[in-house]
PDB file of C-alpha atoms in Angstrom:
ATOM      1  CA  MET G   1      19.013  -5.531 -22.009  1.00 36.00           C
ATOM      2  CA  LEU G   2      15.497  -4.275 -22.654  1.00 36.00           C
ATOM      3  CA  SER G   3      15.007  -0.645 -21.696  1.00 38.00           C
ATOM      4  CA  PHE G   4      11.572   0.342 -20.411  1.00 38.00           C
ATOM      5  CA  SER G   5      10.066   3.766 -20.971  1.00 41.00           C
ATOM      6  CA  PRO G   6       7.710   5.409 -18.421  1.00 41.00           C
ATOM      7  CA  THR G   7       5.389   6.266 -21.317  1.00 40.00           C
ATOM      8  CA  LEU G   8       4.801   2.608 -22.160  1.00 44.00           C
ATOM      9  CA  PRO G   9       1.015   2.071 -22.628  1.00 44.00           C
ATOM     10  CA  SER G  10      -0.573  -0.314 -20.138  1.00 42.00           C
ATOM     11  CA  TRP G  11      -1.839  -2.586 -22.908  1.00 43.00           C
ATOM     12  CA  GLU G  12       1.771  -3.275 -23.906  1.00 52.00           C
ATOM     13  CA  LEU G  13       2.701  -4.530 -20.441  1.00 54.00           C
ATOM     14  CA  GLY G  14       2.540  -8.156 -21.506  1.00 51.00           C
ATOM     15  CA  GLN G  15       4.742  -7.453 -24.533  1.00 52.00           C
ATOM     16  CA  ALA G  16       7.325  -5.757 -22.309  1.00 56.00           C
ATOM     17  CA  TYR G  17       7.577  -8.902 -20.180  1.00 54.00           C
ATOM     18  CA  GLY G  18       7.507 -11.147 -23.244  1.00 49.00           C
ATOM     19  CA  THR G  19       4.202 -12.785 -22.356  1.00 50.00           C
ATOM     20  CA  LYS G  20       0.572 -12.581 -23.498  1.00 49.00           C
ATOM     21  CA  PRO G  21      -1.379 -12.065 -20.240  1.00 54.00           C
ATOM     22  CA  GLY G  22      -0.591  -8.343 -19.999  1.00 63.00           C
ATOM     23  CA  VAL G  23      -4.041  -7.672 -18.548  1.00 73.00           C
ATOM     24  CA  LEU G  24      -3.339 -10.107 -15.723  1.00 78.00           C
ATOM     25  CA  PHE G  25      -0.022  -8.368 -14.991  1.00 80.00           C
ATOM     26  CA  THR G  26      -1.886  -5.061 -14.850  1.00 82.00           C
ATOM     27  CA  ILE G  27      -4.391  -6.563 -12.411  1.00 82.00           C
ATOM     28  CA  VAL G  28      -1.513  -7.752 -10.193  1.00 86.00           C
ATOM     29  CA  GLY G  29      -0.219  -4.175 -10.061  1.00 87.00           C
ATOM     30  CA  PHE G  30      -3.682  -2.784  -9.405  1.00 86.00           C
ATOM     31  CA  LEU G  31      -4.240  -5.290  -6.573  1.00 87.00           C
ATOM     32  CA  PHE G  32      -1.029  -4.241  -4.833  1.00 91.00           C
ATOM     33  CA  TRP G  33      -1.834  -0.557  -5.242  1.00 91.00           C
ATOM     34  CA  SER G  34      -5.454  -0.910  -4.105  1.00 89.00           C
ATOM     35  CA  ILE G  35      -4.702  -2.864  -0.957  1.00 89.00           C
ATOM     36  CA  GLY G  36      -1.733  -0.595  -0.251  1.00 91.00           C
ATOM     37  CA  ILE G  37      -3.688   2.653  -0.374  1.00 90.00           C
ATOM     38  CA  ALA G  38      -6.419   0.987   1.703  1.00 87.00           C
ATOM     39  CA  SER G  39      -3.817   0.413   4.423  1.00 87.00           C
ATOM     40  CA  LEU G  40      -2.464   3.936   4.070  1.00 87.00           C
ATOM     41  CA  GLY G  41      -5.880   5.563   4.064  1.00 83.00           C
ATOM     42  CA  GLU G  42      -7.390   3.537   6.892  1.00 82.00           C
ATOM     43  CA  CYS G  43      -4.843   4.630   9.489  1.00 79.00           C
ATOM     44  CA  SER G  44      -4.384   8.236   8.306  1.00 78.00           C
ATOM     45  CA  ASN G  45      -8.130   8.846   7.944  1.00 80.00           C
ATOM     46  CA  GLY G  46      -8.852   6.939  11.153  1.00 78.00           C
ATOM     47  CA  VAL G  47      -6.646   9.234  13.217  1.00 77.00           C
ATOM     48  CA  GLU G  48      -8.154  12.352  11.655  1.00 76.00           C
ATOM     49  CA  THR G  49     -11.690  11.074  12.261  1.00 75.00           C
ATOM     50  CA  ASP G  50     -10.914  10.216  15.886  1.00 74.00           C
ATOM     51  CA  GLU G  51      -9.464  13.700  16.377  1.00 73.00           C
ATOM     52  CA  ARG G  52     -12.561  15.293  14.908  1.00 74.00           C
ATOM     53  CA  THR G  53     -14.912  13.228  17.101  1.00 71.00           C
ATOM     54  CA  GLY G  54     -12.827  13.659  20.253  1.00 70.00           C
ATOM     55  CA  LEU G  55     -11.939   9.953  20.623  1.00 72.00           C
ATOM     56  CA  LEU G  56      -8.200  10.182  20.081  1.00 73.00           C
ATOM     57  CA  GLU G  57      -7.307  11.418  23.554  1.00 68.00           C
ATOM     58  CA  SER G  58      -9.254   8.628  25.265  1.00 74.00           C
ATOM     59  CA  GLU G  59      -7.701   6.038  22.934  1.00 73.00           C
ATOM     60  CA  THR G  60      -4.251   7.083  24.091  1.00 73.00           C
ATOM     61  CA  GLN G  61      -5.177   5.734  27.535  1.00 75.00           C
ATOM     62  CA  SER G  62      -5.424   2.172  26.149  1.00 73.00           C
ATOM     63  CA  VAL G  63      -3.102  -0.502  27.553  1.00 78.00           C
ATOM     64  CA  PHE G  64      -2.000  -1.107  23.955  1.00 82.00           C
ATOM     65  CA  PRO G  65       0.101   1.369  21.976  1.00 84.00           C
ATOM     66  CA  LEU G  66      -2.155   3.515  19.835  1.00 85.00           C
ATOM     67  CA  TRP G  67      -0.516   2.388  16.595  1.00 87.00           C
ATOM     68  CA  VAL G  68      -1.442  -1.224  17.425  1.00 88.00           C
ATOM     69  CA  LEU G  69      -5.129  -0.280  17.566  1.00 86.00           C
ATOM     70  CA  TYR G  70      -4.949   1.334  14.139  1.00 87.00           C
ATOM     71  CA  PHE G  71      -2.969  -1.587  12.763  1.00 90.00           C
ATOM     72  CA  ILE G  72      -5.734  -3.994  13.838  1.00 88.00           C
ATOM     73  CA  GLN G  73      -8.358  -1.722  12.269  1.00 86.00           C
ATOM     74  CA  THR G  74      -6.340  -1.675   9.060  1.00 88.00           C
ATOM     75  CA  LEU G  75      -6.141  -5.485   8.930  1.00 87.00           C
ATOM     76  CA  ALA G  76      -9.914  -5.727   9.355  1.00 85.00           C
ATOM     77  CA  GLU G  77     -10.521  -3.174   6.597  1.00 83.00           C
ATOM     78  CA  ASN G  78      -8.145  -5.036   4.294  1.00 84.00           C
ATOM     79  CA  LEU G  79     -10.297  -8.175   4.502  1.00 84.00           C
ATOM     80  CA  PHE G  80     -13.254  -6.288   3.042  1.00 83.00           C
ATOM     81  CA  VAL G  81     -11.061  -4.734   0.357  1.00 82.00           C
ATOM     82  CA  TRP G  82      -9.849  -8.181  -0.704  1.00 82.00           C
ATOM     83  CA  ILE G  83     -13.441  -9.359  -1.092  1.00 84.00           C
ATOM     84  CA  TYR G  84     -14.201  -6.399  -3.372  1.00 79.00           C
ATOM     85  CA  LEU G  85     -11.040  -6.986  -5.396  1.00 76.00           C
ATOM     86  CA  LEU G  86     -11.810 -10.692  -5.791  1.00 79.00           C
ATOM     87  CA  ILE G  87     -15.251  -9.895  -7.201  1.00 82.00           C
ATOM     88  CA  ILE G  88     -13.797  -7.324  -9.619  1.00 76.00           C
ATOM     89  CA  GLY G  89     -11.118  -9.785 -10.722  1.00 72.00           C
ATOM     90  CA  LEU G  90     -13.636 -12.566 -11.348  1.00 76.00           C
ATOM     91  CA  VAL G  91     -15.716 -10.268 -13.510  1.00 77.00           C
ATOM     92  CA  ALA G  92     -12.607  -9.167 -15.424  1.00 70.00           C
ATOM     93  CA  SER G  93     -11.609 -12.798 -16.091  1.00 69.00           C
ATOM     94  CA  PHE G  94     -14.715 -13.316 -18.222  1.00 74.00           C
ATOM     95  CA  PHE G  95     -13.687 -10.498 -20.550  1.00 70.00           C
ATOM     96  CA  SER G  96      -9.952 -11.237 -20.756  1.00 67.00           C
ATOM     97  CA  MET G  97      -7.566 -13.876 -22.059  1.00 68.00           C
ATOM     98  CA  PHE G  98      -6.692 -15.324 -18.641  1.00 69.00           C
ATOM     99  CA  THR G  99      -8.561 -18.033 -16.764  1.00 75.00           C
ATOM    100  CA  VAL G 100     -10.160 -17.991 -13.331  1.00 77.00           C
ATOM    101  CA  ALA G 101      -7.380 -20.344 -12.154  1.00 81.00           C
ATOM    102  CA  GLU G 102      -4.729 -17.850 -13.283  1.00 80.00           C
ATOM    103  CA  LEU G 103      -6.635 -15.079 -11.547  1.00 80.00           C
ATOM    104  CA  LEU G 104      -6.828 -17.016  -8.280  1.00 83.00           C
ATOM    105  CA  LYS G 105      -3.092 -17.714  -8.487  1.00 84.00           C
ATOM    106  CA  ALA G 106      -2.434 -13.997  -8.995  1.00 83.00           C
ATOM    107  CA  ILE G 107      -4.668 -13.063  -6.072  1.00 85.00           C
ATOM    108  CA  LEU G 108      -3.090 -15.619  -3.726  1.00 87.00           C
ATOM    109  CA  LEU G 109       0.435 -14.505  -4.636  1.00 89.00           C
ATOM    110  CA  THR G 110      -0.511 -10.852  -4.315  1.00 89.00           C
ATOM    111  CA  PHE G 111      -2.171 -11.510  -0.968  1.00 89.00           C
ATOM    112  CA  ALA G 112       0.941 -13.290   0.361  1.00 90.00           C
ATOM    113  CA  PHE G 113       3.400 -10.583  -0.690  1.00 93.00           C
ATOM    114  CA  SER G 114       1.076  -7.699   0.146  1.00 92.00           C
ATOM    115  CA  LEU G 115       1.244  -8.836   3.771  1.00 92.00           C
ATOM    116  CA  ILE G 116       4.775  -7.441   3.607  1.00 95.00           C
ATOM    117  CA  SER G 117       4.103  -4.371   1.457  1.00 95.00           C
ATOM    118  CA  ASN G 118       1.170  -3.357   3.647  1.00 93.00           C
ATOM    119  CA  LEU G 119       3.601  -2.907   6.531  1.00 94.00           C
ATOM    120  CA  GLY G 120       5.357  -0.184   4.578  1.00 95.00           C
ATOM    121  CA  MET G 121       2.105   1.398   3.398  1.00 94.00           C
ATOM    122  CA  PHE G 122       0.834   1.374   6.977  1.00 94.00           C
ATOM    123  CA  GLY G 123       4.036   3.138   8.018  1.00 94.00           C
ATOM    124  CA  ILE G 124       3.463   5.846   5.404  1.00 93.00           C
ATOM    125  CA  GLY G 125      -0.112   6.124   6.652  1.00 90.00           C
ATOM    126  CA  MET G 126       1.229   6.628  10.174  1.00 91.00           C
ATOM    127  CA  ILE G 127       3.398   9.485   8.900  1.00 90.00           C
ATOM    128  CA  PHE G 128       0.329  11.167   7.421  1.00 86.00           C
ATOM    129  CA  ALA G 129      -1.549  10.455  10.647  1.00 85.00           C
ATOM    130  CA  SER G 130       1.257  12.222  12.492  1.00 84.00           C
ATOM    131  CA  GLY G 131       0.719  15.181  10.213  1.00 81.00           C
ATOM    132  CA  SER G 132      -2.974  15.148  11.147  1.00 77.00           C
ATOM    133  CA  ILE G 133      -2.027  15.362  14.815  1.00 77.00           C
ATOM    134  CA  ARG G 134       0.424  18.223  14.406  1.00 67.00           C
ATOM    135  CA  LEU G 135      -0.936  20.114  11.394  1.00 68.00           C
ATOM    136  CA  LYS G 136      -4.566  18.891  11.197  1.00 63.00           C
ATOM    137  CA  ARG G 137      -6.535  18.018   8.051  1.00 65.00           C
ATOM    138  CA  MET G 138      -4.048  15.948   6.060  1.00 64.00           C
ATOM    139  CA  GLY G 139      -6.661  13.829   4.266  1.00 63.00           C
ATOM    140  CA  GLN G 140      -6.465  15.732   0.987  1.00 71.00           C
ATOM    141  CA  TRP G 141      -2.683  15.321   0.889  1.00 76.00           C
ATOM    142  CA  ALA G 142      -3.027  11.571   1.419  1.00 76.00           C
ATOM    143  CA  THR G 143      -5.402  11.480  -1.566  1.00 79.00           C
ATOM    144  CA  ILE G 144      -2.840  13.302  -3.708  1.00 83.00           C
ATOM    145  CA  LEU G 145      -0.157  10.831  -2.626  1.00 86.00           C
ATOM    146  CA  GLN G 146      -2.369   7.889  -3.608  1.00 85.00           C
ATOM    147  CA  ALA G 147      -2.699   9.288  -7.127  1.00 87.00           C
ATOM    148  CA  LEU G 148       1.051   9.924  -7.338  1.00 89.00           C
ATOM    149  CA  LEU G 149       1.797   6.364  -6.222  1.00 90.00           C
ATOM    150  CA  LEU G 150      -0.390   5.055  -9.032  1.00 88.00           C
ATOM    151  CA  MET G 151       1.424   7.165 -11.628  1.00 87.00           C
ATOM    152  CA  LEU G 152       4.982   6.742 -10.349  1.00 87.00           C
ATOM    153  CA  SER G 153       4.943   3.048  -9.469  1.00 87.00           C
ATOM    154  CA  ASN G 154       4.931  -0.019 -11.725  1.00 85.00           C
ATOM    155  CA  VAL G 155       1.192  -0.728 -11.653  1.00 86.00           C
ATOM    156  CA  TYR G 156       0.896  -0.255 -15.425  1.00 82.00           C
ATOM    157  CA  PHE G 157       4.573  -0.359 -16.368  1.00 81.00           C
ATOM    158  CA  PRO G 158       7.634  -2.463 -15.574  1.00 81.00           C
ATOM    159  CA  VAL G 159      10.141  -0.876 -13.200  1.00 78.00           C
ATOM    160  CA  TYR G 160      12.148   1.674 -15.201  1.00 77.00           C
ATOM    161  CA  ASN G 161      13.904   3.518 -12.351  1.00 82.00           C
ATOM    162  CA  ALA G 162      15.649   2.156  -9.251  1.00 82.00           C
ATOM    163  CA  PHE G 163      14.166   4.958  -7.152  1.00 87.00           C
ATOM    164  CA  GLN G 164      10.711   3.425  -7.672  1.00 90.00           C
ATOM    165  CA  GLU G 165      11.692   0.598  -5.360  1.00 92.00           C
ATOM    166  CA  VAL G 166      11.436   2.845  -2.303  1.00 94.00           C
ATOM    167  CA  ILE G 167       7.660   2.558  -2.814  1.00 94.00           C
ATOM    168  CA  PRO G 168       6.631  -0.335  -0.517  1.00 95.00           C
ATOM    169  CA  TYR G 169       4.770  -2.490  -3.051  1.00 94.00           C
ATOM    170  CA  VAL G 170       6.885  -1.961  -6.187  1.00 94.00           C
ATOM    171  CA  SER G 171       9.261  -4.894  -5.588  1.00 93.00           C
ATOM    172  CA  GLY G 172       6.288  -7.065  -4.602  1.00 94.00           C
ATOM    173  CA  ILE G 173       4.660  -6.457  -7.985  1.00 92.00           C
ATOM    174  CA  GLU G 174       7.858  -7.378  -9.797  1.00 91.00           C
ATOM    175  CA  ILE G 175       8.307 -10.532  -7.703  1.00 93.00           C
ATOM    176  CA  VAL G 176       4.790 -11.788  -8.459  1.00 91.00           C
ATOM    177  CA  ARG G 177       5.175 -11.033 -12.178  1.00 88.00           C
ATOM    178  CA  GLN G 178       8.494 -12.875 -12.280  1.00 87.00           C
ATOM    179  CA  ILE G 179       6.923 -15.892 -10.565  1.00 88.00           C
ATOM    180  CA  PHE G 180       4.276 -15.955 -13.302  1.00 82.00           C
ATOM    181  CA  LEU G 181       7.059 -15.927 -15.870  1.00 80.00           C
ATOM    182  CA  GLY G 182       8.637 -18.931 -14.161  1.00 82.00           C
ATOM    183  CA  HIS G 183      11.741 -17.022 -13.084  1.00 81.00           C
ATOM    184  CA  GLY G 184      11.298 -17.640  -9.372  1.00 78.00           C
ATOM    185  CA  VAL G 185      12.120 -15.138  -6.646  1.00 83.00           C
ATOM    186  CA  SER G 186      15.484 -13.385  -6.576  1.00 83.00           C
ATOM    187  CA  LEU G 187      16.901 -13.392  -3.033  1.00 89.00           C
ATOM    188  CA  SER G 188      18.303  -9.879  -3.445  1.00 90.00           C
ATOM    189  CA  LYS G 189      14.936  -8.599  -4.702  1.00 90.00           C
ATOM    190  CA  LEU G 190      13.125 -10.288  -1.823  1.00 93.00           C
ATOM    191  CA  MET G 191      15.536  -8.847   0.749  1.00 95.00           C
ATOM    192  CA  LEU G 192      15.173  -5.357  -0.740  1.00 94.00           C
ATOM    193  CA  PHE G 193      11.399  -5.740  -0.612  1.00 96.00           C
ATOM    194  CA  ILE G 194      11.473  -6.718   3.075  1.00 96.00           C
ATOM    195  CA  VAL G 195      14.020  -4.072   4.123  1.00 97.00           C
ATOM    196  CA  VAL G 196      12.156  -1.215   2.404  1.00 97.00           C
ATOM    197  CA  ASN G 197       8.911  -2.149   4.118  1.00 97.00           C
ATOM    198  CA  VAL G 198      10.440  -2.676   7.548  1.00 97.00           C
ATOM    199  CA  ILE G 199      12.089   0.760   7.329  1.00 97.00           C
ATOM    200  CA  TRP G 200       8.815   2.484   6.360  1.00 97.00           C
ATOM    201  CA  PHE G 201       6.926   0.569   9.063  1.00 97.00           C
ATOM    202  CA  LEU G 202       9.353   1.469  11.865  1.00 97.00           C
ATOM    203  CA  LEU G 203       9.765   5.049  10.650  1.00 96.00           C
ATOM    204  CA  GLY G 204       6.005   5.580  10.631  1.00 94.00           C
ATOM    205  CA  ILE G 205       5.582   4.191  14.142  1.00 94.00           C
ATOM    206  CA  LEU G 206       8.472   6.249  15.540  1.00 95.00           C
ATOM    207  CA  ILE G 207       7.160   9.496  14.041  1.00 92.00           C
ATOM    208  CA  PHE G 208       3.598   8.744  15.147  1.00 90.00           C
ATOM    209  CA  ASN G 209       4.608   7.894  18.725  1.00 89.00           C
ATOM    210  CA  TYR G 210       6.702  11.065  18.908  1.00 89.00           C
ATOM    211  CA  CYS G 211       3.783  13.228  17.742  1.00 84.00           C
ATOM    212  CA  ILE G 212       1.371  11.556  20.165  1.00 83.00           C
ATOM    213  CA  LYS G 213       3.830  12.162  23.011  1.00 83.00           C
ATOM    214  CA  LYS G 214       4.147  15.830  22.046  1.00 80.00           C
ATOM    215  CA  GLU G 215       0.398  16.202  21.759  1.00 75.00           C
ATOM    216  CA  ARG G 216      -0.232  14.661  25.161  1.00 74.00           C
ATOM    217  CA  LYS G 217       2.333  17.017  26.653  1.00 73.00           C
ATOM    218  CA  ASN G 218       0.812  20.074  24.989  1.00 71.00           C
ATOM    219  CA  GLY G 219      -2.755  18.959  25.746  1.00 61.00           C
ATOM    220  CA  SER G 220      -4.208  20.172  22.441  1.00 59.00           C
ATOM    221  CA  PHE G 221      -6.208  17.115  21.294  1.00 54.00           C
ATOM    222  CA  ASP G 222      -9.408  19.172  21.298  1.00 53.00           C
ATOM    223  CA  ALA G 223      -7.952  21.927  19.099  1.00 51.00           C
ATOM    224  CA  PHE G 224      -8.795  20.234  15.810  1.00 46.00           C
TER     225      PHE G 224
END
């Protein structure tokens, strides 16, 4: 059994998986991370911005739950992020050993599985948004978390620790890489991927709804 070290250089990623397109595998990881932090940042920053501008209290009067409004905003933002990532990937394909067809396959697979991982990242964003409601000004902590997720996940390395799989997109990256290797999708890996993201998604919504309820009761929306 091959043992992976967390100090493995990113350019050796292909060698670790026993394949040449290591750059493409790195791009797959970067795509998951980029779209994930976009989901996290959109909802956490959106709540903080609405608090600062005084819109949050009026938004709580909507017929839809407040988290639904932010979820829709996040989906819209993700579309623009995917356009940017597609352009970056196309440019990278001209300077790498993989073809445009391989890139498009990677993007389509990443898009499909990131629909699941973005649920978990949205949930984490809701937790940070809850912190903005109760503690105010959590944006800088969300930025720190984004950097930690890049370093601690498998964007540039294979998974080397089971604890990494609590990060919403980690199993998604491994699944897409294994598909490229022709290994198919492990049912246990897929189920773990789904369960982790559903838990983060529900946990984020529950914490956010609780904090909104407390804030409405205390009446301190304007004390940002």
